[in-house]
Coordinates of C-alpha atoms in Angstrom, one line a residue:
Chain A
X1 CA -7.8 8.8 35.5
X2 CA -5.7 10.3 32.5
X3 CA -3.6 12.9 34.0
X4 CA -2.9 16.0 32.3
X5 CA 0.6 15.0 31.1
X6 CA -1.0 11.9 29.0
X7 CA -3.4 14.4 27.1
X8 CA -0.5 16.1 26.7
X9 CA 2.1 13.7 25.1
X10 CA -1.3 12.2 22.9
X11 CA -1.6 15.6 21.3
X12 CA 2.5 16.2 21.0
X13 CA 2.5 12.7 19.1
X14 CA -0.4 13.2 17.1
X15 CA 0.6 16.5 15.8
X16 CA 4.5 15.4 14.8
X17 CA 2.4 12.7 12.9
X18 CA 1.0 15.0 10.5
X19 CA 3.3 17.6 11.1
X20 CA 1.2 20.0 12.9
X21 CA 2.4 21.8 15.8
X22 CA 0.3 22.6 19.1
X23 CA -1.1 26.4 20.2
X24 CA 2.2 28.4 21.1
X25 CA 1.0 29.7 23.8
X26 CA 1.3 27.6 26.5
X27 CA -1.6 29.4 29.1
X28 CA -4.1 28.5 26.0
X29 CA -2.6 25.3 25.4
X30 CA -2.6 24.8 29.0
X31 CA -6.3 25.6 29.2
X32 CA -7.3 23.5 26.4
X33 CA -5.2 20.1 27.3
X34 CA -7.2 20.9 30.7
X35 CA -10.5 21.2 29.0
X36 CA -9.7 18.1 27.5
X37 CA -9.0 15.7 30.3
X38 CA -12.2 17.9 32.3
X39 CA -14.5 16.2 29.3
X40 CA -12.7 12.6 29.3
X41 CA -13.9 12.4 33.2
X42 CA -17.3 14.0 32.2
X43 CA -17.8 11.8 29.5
X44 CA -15.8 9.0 29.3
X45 CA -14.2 10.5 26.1
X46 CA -12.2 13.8 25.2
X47 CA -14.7 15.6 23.7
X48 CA -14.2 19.2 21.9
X49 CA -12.7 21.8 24.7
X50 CA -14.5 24.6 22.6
X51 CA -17.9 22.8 21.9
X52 CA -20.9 22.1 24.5
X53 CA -21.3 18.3 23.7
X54 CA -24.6 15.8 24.4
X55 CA -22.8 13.5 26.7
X56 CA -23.5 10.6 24.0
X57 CA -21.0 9.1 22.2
X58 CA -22.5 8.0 19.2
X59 CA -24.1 11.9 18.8
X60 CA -20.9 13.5 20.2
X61 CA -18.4 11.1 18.1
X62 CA -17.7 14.3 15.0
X63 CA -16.6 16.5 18.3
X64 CA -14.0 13.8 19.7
X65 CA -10.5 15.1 19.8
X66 CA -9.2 14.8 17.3
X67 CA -12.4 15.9 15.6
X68 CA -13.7 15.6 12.4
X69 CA -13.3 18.8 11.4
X70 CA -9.7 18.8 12.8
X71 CA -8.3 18.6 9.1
X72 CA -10.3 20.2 6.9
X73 CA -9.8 23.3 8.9
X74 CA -6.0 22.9 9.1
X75 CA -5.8 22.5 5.1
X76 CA -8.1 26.0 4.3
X77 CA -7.2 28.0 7.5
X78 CA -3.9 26.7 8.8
X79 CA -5.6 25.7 12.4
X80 CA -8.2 23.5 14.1
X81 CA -11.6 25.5 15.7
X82 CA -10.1 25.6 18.9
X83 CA -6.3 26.4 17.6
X84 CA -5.0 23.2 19.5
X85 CA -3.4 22.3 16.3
X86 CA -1.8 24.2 13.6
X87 CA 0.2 23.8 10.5
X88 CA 3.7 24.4 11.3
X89 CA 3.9 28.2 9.5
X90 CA 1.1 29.2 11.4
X91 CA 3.8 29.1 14.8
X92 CA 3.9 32.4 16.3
X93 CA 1.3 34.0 13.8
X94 CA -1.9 35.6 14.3
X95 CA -4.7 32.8 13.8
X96 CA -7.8 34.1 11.5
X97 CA -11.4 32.9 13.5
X98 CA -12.0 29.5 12.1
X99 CA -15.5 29.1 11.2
X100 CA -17.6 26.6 13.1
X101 CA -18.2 23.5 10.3
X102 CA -20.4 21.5 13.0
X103 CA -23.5 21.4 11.2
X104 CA -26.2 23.8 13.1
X105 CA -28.4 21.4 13.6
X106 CA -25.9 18.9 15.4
X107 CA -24.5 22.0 17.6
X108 CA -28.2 23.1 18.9
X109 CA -29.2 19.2 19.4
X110 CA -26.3 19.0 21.5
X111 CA -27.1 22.4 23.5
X112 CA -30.2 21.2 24.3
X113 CA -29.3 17.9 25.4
X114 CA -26.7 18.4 27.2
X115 CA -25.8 16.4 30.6
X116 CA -25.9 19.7 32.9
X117 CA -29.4 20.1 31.9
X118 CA -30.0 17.0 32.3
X119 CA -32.8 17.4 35.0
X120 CA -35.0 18.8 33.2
X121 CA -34.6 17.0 29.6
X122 CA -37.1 17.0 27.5
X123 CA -37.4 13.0 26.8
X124 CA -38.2 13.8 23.1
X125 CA -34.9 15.8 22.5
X126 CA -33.1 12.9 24.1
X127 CA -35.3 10.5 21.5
X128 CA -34.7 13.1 18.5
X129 CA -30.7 12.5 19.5
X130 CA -30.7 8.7 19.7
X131 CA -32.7 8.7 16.4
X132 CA -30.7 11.0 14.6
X133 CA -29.4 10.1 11.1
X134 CA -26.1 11.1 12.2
X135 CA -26.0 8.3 14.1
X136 CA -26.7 6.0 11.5
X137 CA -23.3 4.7 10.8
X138 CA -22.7 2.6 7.0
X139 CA -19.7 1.0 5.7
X140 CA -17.4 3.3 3.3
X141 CA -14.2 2.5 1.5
X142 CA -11.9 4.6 -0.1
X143 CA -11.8 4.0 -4.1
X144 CA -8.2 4.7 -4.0
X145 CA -6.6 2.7 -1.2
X146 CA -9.2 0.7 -0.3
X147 CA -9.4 1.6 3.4
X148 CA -12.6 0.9 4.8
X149 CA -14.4 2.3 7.9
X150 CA -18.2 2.6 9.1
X151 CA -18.9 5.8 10.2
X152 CA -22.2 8.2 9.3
X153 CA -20.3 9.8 6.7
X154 CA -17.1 9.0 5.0
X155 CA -13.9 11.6 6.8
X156 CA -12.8 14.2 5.0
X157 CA -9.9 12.7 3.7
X158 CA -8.5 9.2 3.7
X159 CA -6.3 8.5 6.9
X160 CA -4.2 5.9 5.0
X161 CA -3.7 7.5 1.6
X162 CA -5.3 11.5 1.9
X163 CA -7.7 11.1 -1.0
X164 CA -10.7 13.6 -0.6
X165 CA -13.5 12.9 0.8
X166 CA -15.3 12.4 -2.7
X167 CA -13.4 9.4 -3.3
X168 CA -14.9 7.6 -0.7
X169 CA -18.1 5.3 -1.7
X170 CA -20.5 3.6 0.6
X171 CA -19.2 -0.1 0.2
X172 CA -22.6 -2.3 0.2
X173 CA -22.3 -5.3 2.3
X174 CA -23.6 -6.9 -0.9
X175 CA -20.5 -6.5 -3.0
X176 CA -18.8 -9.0 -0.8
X177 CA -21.7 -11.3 -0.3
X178 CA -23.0 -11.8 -3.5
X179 CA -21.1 -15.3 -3.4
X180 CA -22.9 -16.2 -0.5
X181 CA -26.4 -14.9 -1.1
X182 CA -27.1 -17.1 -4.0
Chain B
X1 CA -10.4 23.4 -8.3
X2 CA -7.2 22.4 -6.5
X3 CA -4.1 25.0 -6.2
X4 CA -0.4 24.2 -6.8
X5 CA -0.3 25.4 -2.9
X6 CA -2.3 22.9 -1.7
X7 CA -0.8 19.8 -4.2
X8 CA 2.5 21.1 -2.7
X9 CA 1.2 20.7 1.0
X10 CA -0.6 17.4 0.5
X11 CA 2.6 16.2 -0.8
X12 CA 5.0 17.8 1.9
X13 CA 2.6 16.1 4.8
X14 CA 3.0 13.0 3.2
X15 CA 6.6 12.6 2.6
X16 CA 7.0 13.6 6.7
X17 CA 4.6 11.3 7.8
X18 CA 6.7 9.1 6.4
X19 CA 9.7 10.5 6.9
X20 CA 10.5 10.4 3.3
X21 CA 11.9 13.6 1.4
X22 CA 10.5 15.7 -1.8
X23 CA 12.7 15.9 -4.9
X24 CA 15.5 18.4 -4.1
X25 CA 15.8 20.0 -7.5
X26 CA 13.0 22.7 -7.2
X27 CA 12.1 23.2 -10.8
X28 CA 11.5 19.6 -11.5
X29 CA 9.3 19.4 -8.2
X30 CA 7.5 22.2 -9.4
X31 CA 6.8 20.5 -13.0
X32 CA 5.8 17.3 -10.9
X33 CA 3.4 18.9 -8.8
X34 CA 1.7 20.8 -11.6
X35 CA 1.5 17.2 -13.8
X36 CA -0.4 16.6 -10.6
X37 CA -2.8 19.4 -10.4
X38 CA -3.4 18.9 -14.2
X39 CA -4.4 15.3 -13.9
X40 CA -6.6 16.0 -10.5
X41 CA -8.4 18.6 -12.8
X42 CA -8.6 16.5 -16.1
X43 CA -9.3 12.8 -14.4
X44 CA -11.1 14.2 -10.9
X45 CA -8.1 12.7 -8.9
X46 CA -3.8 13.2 -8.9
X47 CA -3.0 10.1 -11.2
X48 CA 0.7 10.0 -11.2
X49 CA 2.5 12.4 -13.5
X50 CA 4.7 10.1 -15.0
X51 CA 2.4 7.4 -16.2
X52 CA -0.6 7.5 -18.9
X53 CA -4.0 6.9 -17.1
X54 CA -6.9 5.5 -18.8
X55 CA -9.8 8.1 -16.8
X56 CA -11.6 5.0 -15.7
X57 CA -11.0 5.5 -11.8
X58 CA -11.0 2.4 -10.9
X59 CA -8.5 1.0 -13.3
X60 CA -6.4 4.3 -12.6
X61 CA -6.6 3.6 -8.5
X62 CA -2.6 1.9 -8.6
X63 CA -1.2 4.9 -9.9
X64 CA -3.1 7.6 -8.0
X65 CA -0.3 9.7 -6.4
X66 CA 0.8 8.4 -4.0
X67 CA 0.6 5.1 -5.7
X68 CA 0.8 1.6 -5.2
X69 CA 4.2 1.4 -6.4
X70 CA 6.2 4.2 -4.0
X71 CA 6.7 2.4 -0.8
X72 CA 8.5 -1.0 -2.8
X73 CA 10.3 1.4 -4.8
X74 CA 11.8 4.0 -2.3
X75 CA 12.3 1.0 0.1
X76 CA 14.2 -1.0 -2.7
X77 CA 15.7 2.1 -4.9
X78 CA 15.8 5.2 -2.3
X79 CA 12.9 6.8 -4.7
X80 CA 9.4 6.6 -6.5
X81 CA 9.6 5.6 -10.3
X82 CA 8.4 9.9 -10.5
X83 CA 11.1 10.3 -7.9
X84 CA 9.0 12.5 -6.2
X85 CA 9.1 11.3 -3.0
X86 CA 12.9 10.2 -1.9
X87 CA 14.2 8.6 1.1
X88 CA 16.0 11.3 3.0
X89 CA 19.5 10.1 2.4
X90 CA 19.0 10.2 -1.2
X91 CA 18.6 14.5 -0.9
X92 CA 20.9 15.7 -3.1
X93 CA 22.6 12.3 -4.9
X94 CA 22.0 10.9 -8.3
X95 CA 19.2 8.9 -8.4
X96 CA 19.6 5.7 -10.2
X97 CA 16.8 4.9 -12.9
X98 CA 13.8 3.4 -11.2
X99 CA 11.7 0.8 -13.1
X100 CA 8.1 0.5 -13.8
X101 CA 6.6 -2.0 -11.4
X102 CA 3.1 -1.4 -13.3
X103 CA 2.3 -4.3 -14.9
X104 CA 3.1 -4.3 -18.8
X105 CA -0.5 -5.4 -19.7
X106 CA -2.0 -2.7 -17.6
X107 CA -0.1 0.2 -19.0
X108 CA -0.6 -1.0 -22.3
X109 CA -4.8 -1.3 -21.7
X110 CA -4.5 2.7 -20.0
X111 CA -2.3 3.6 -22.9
X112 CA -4.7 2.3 -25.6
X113 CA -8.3 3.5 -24.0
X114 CA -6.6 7.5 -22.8
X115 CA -9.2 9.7 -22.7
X116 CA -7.0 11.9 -25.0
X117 CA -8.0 9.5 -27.9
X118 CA -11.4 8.6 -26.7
X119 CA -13.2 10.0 -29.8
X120 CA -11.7 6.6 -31.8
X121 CA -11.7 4.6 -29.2
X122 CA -12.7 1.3 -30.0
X123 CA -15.3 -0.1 -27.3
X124 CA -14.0 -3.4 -27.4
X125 CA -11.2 -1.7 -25.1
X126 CA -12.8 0.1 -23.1
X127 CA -15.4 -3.1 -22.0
X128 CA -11.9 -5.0 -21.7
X129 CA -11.0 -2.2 -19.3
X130 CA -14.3 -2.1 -17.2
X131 CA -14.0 -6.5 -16.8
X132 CA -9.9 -6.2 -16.7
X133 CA -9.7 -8.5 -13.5
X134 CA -7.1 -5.5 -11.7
X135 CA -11.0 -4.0 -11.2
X136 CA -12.1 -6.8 -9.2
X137 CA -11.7 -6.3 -5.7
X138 CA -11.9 -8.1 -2.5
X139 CA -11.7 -7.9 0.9
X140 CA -7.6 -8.3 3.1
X141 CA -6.8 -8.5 5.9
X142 CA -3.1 -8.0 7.5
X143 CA -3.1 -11.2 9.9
X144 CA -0.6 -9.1 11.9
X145 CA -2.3 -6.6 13.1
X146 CA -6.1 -7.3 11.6
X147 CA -6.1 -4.1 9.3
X148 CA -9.2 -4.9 6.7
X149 CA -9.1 -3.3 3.4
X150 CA -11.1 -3.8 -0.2
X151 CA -8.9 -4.0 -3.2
X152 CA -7.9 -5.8 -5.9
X153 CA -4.6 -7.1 -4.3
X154 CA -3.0 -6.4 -0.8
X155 CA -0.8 -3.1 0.1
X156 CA 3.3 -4.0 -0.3
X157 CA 3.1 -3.6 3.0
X158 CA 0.7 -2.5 5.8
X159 CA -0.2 0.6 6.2
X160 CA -0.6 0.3 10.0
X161 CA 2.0 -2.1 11.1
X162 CA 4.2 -2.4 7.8
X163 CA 3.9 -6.1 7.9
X164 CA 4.7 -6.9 3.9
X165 CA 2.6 -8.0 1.2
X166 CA 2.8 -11.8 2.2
X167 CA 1.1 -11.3 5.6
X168 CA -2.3 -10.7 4.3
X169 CA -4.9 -12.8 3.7
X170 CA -7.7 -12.7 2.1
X171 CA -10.8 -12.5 4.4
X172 CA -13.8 -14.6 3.3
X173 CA -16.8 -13.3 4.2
X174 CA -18.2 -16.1 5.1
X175 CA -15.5 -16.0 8.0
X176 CA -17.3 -13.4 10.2
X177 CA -20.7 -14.2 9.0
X178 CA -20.8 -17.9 9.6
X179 CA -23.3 -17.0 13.1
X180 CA -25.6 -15.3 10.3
X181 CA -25.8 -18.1 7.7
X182 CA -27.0 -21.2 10.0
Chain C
X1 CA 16.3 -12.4 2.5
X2 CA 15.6 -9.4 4.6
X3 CA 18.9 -7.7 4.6
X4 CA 19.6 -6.0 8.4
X5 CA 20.0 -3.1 6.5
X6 CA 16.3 -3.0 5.8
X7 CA 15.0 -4.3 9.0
X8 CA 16.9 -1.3 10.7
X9 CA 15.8 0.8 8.1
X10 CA 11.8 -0.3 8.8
X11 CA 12.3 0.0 12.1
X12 CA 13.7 3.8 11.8
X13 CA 10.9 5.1 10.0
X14 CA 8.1 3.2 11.6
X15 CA 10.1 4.9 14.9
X16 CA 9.6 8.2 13.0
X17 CA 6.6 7.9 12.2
X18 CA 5.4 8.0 16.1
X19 CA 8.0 10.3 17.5
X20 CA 9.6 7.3 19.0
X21 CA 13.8 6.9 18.6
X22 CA 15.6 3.4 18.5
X23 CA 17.4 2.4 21.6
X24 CA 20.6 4.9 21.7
X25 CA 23.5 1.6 22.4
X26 CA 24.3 0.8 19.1
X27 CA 25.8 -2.4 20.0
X28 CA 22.6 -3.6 21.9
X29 CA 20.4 -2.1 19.0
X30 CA 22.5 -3.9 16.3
X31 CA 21.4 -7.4 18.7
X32 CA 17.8 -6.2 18.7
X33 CA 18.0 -5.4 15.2
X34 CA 19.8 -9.2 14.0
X35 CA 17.3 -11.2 16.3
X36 CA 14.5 -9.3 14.8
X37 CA 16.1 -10.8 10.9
X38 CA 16.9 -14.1 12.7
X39 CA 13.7 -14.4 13.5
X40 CA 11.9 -13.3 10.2
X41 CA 14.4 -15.8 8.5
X42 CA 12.8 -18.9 10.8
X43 CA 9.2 -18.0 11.1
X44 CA 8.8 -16.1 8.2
X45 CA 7.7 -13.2 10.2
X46 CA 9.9 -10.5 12.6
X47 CA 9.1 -11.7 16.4
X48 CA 10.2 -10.4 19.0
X49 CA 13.8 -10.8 19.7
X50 CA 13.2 -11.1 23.3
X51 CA 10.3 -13.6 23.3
X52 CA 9.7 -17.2 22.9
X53 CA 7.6 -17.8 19.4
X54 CA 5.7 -20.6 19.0
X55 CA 6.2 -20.6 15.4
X56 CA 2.4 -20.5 14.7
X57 CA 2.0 -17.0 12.8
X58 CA -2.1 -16.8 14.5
X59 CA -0.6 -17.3 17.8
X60 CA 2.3 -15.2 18.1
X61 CA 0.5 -12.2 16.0
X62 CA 0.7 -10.2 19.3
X63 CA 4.4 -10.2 19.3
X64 CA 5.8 -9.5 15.6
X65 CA 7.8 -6.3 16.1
X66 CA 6.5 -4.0 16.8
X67 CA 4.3 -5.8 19.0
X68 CA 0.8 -4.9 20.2
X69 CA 2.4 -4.4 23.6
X70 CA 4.8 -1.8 22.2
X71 CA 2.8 1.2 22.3
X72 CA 0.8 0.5 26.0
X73 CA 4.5 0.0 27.2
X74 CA 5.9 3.4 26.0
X75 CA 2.7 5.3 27.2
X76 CA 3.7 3.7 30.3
X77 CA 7.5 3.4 30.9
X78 CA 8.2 5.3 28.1
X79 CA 10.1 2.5 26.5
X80 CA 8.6 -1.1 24.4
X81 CA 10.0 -4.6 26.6
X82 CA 13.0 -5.5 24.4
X83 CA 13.9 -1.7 24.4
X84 CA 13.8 -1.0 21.0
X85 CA 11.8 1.7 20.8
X86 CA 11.7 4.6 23.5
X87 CA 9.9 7.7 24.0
X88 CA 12.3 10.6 22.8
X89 CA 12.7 11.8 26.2
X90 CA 14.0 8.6 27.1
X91 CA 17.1 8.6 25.0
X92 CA 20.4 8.8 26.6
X93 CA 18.1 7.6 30.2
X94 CA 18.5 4.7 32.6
X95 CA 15.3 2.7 31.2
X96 CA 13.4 1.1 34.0
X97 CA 12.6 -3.1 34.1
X98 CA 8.9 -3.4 31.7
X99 CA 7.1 -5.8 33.2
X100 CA 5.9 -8.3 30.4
X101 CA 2.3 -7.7 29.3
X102 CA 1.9 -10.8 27.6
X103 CA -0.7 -12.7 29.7
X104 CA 1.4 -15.8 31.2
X105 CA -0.6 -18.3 29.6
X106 CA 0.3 -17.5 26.0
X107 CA 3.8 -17.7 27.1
X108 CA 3.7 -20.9 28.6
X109 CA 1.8 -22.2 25.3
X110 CA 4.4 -21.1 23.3
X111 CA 7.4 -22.3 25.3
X112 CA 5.8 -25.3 25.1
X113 CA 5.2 -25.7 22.3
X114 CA 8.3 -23.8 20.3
X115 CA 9.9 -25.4 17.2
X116 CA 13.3 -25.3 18.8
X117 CA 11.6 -29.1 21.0
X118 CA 9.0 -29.8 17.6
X119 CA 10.9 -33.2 17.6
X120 CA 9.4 -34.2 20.8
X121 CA 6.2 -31.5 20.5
X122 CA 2.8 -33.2 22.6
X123 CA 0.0 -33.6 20.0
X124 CA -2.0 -32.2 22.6
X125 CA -0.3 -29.0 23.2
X126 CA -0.4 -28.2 19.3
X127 CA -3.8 -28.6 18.8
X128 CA -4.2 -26.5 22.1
X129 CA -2.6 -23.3 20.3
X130 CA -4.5 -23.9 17.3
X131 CA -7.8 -24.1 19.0
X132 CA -6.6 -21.0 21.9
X133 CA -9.3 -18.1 22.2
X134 CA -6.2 -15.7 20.9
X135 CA -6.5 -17.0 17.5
X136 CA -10.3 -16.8 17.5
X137 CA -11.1 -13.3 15.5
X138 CA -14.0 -10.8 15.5
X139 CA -14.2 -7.5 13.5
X140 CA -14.3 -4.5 15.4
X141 CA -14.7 -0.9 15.2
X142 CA -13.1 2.1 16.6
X143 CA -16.5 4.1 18.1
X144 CA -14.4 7.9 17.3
X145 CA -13.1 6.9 13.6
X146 CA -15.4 4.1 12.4
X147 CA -11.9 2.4 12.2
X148 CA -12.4 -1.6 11.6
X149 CA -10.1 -4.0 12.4
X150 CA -10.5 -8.1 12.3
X151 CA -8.4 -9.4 15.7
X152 CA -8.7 -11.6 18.8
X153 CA -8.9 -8.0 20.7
X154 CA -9.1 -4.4 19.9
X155 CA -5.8 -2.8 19.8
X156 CA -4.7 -0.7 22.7
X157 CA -5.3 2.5 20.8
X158 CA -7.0 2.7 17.6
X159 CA -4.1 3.4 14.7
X160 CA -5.9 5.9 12.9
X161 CA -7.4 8.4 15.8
X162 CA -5.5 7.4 19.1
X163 CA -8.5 6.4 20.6
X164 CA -8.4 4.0 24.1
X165 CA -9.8 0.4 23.5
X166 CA -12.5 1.1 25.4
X167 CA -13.7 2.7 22.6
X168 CA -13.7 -0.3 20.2
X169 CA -17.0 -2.6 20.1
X170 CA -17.6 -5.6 18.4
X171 CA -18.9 -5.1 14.9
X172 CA -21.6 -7.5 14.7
X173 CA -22.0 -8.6 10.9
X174 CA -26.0 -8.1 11.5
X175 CA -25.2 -4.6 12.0
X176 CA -24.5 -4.2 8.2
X177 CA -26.5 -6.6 6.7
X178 CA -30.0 -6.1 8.3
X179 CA -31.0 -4.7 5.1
X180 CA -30.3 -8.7 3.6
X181 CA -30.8 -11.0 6.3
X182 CA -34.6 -10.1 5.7

């Protein structure tokens, strides 16, 4: 089991790495490092303390913390969704609501597939999520660094180098094969 | 379009992650930074402000900021041929002149086929630019730590485990697809 | 050469880089820091100061500082083997005994078969550690990040999002070239 000082000291070390800080109020943070290690027992990962996830991975992957959206958000409004992380000026201050960027379609899949429902699933929502394109993962690599990683879409920016998004290009498993395709 | 603020903050996040220091005198910073903004808006990405980029992305990718050359330079100088980015004991001292690790025959190709004279540009160049060999990538991989990545040459060092430049290798296809080609 | 200057200096920031510090007894530190150069100086690569190498780079990948035991070792002790690195809280602190990690049969392979007795080295035993299962490679892929990696096993957490191994899975090649195995 991860205890709660573990989710802890993994969020204290990821923020110092991209010199974030966590929520200043420690009853929040508190509550969210709990909501944290509450999913990773759920689920088997530590899904979004402030999103209802689908209890699969591959569907619930965007929503792991840190999420996708983690970044993004941080660059244009100074704090995650759920204000676990900030950017350091933002210590102390009053945090503006952070619009959801979860796609709407992804957020009501998930609600209506979640595990507490589970019971009374409708098999073809729990096809619709396996079948999902955003579970169809490709290979892209970053034009500027070359990092490469197979996810459904490319990450908002690069982890290695922090190129946008838009530099990112689906690398076809054909440009390294050609030689051995002939 | 992308403001001095967030050219600045990019830049800031980068020099803590790793633990390297901005250049101390405030207006030349600020002159860096906007060469930066300038070239993002002109080229679509932050080629370096200190170097002539041809606008062909992928014969610009070494000196996208932060480029190819920083980590050799600050590691063997204190400081980036821009000296943007410093390591932190260098804060405040003379910095000695840094020189260009580009290769000669690539600065000379970017210098003769800049957009800024592209209305005489002869397209011998430009094709010469478009086959120059520095476009040719392939796939590495750091044989310390397994890190894979699609470029022309290898990192100076790894971006994961900082192993140098000599530690990769490049990774045949063939190597992981042998089960496939039976 | 690798001056100890600079493998002190790689060490700082790569310690920086994931809130770690560097063991707080300079004198013991400046031994860590000179076995580390020794060793880079005989194998061509930085192993461990406090482990046999067997002077095979694909065998003793797992144990170039810093080594893939480093970070499972600090999550749990708060401090790598050799003590080099520590968890910040640990500075200054009596550090408990870290058991080794290594599994006991790569140890034995490499005492065996160390350069130090390559004079009177057992054909047999060589051509063991080149044929091991260790140095047998597979791509995989972080399941959160889409993170790829090409290693005997996943790293304990993924570099890039912090994720456990257990959320690595073999990427198998078909995966991305279904579309031109057809």
């Amino acid at each position: 089991m991860t205890t709660l000082k573990k989710v802890r000291q993994r969020a204290e070390e990821d923020a110092n790495a991209h010199s974030y800080r966590l929520n200043s109020d420690p009853d929040f943070l508190h509550a969210l490092l709990q909501g944290l290690q509450k999913n990773e027992e759920r689920y088997g990962y530590p899904s979004c303390p402030c999103r209802v996830a689908s209890g699969e991975l591959e569907f619930d992957r965007d929503i792991i913390c840190p999420c996708d959206y983690r970044d993004p958000d941080i660059a244009e409004y100074g704090a995650c969704y759920c204000t676990l992380y900030l950017r350091k000026e933002m210590t102390g201050k009053t945090i503006p609501q952070i619009p959801e960027r979860r796609p709407l379609e992804r957020q009501v899949l998930a609600y209506e597939t979640r595990p507490e429902i589970q019971e009374n699933r409708d098999p073809t929502l729990a096809r619709n999520l396996k079948e999902h394109p955003a579970t169809t993962r490709k290979l892209w690599c970053c034009r500027q660094c070359g990092y490469i990683c197979f996810r459904e879409n490319p990450p908002y920016t690069c982890p290695i180098c922090k190129a946008k998004r838009k530099m990112f290009a689906e690398l076809h498993a054909r440009t390294f094969l050609e030689p051995f395709l002939k």
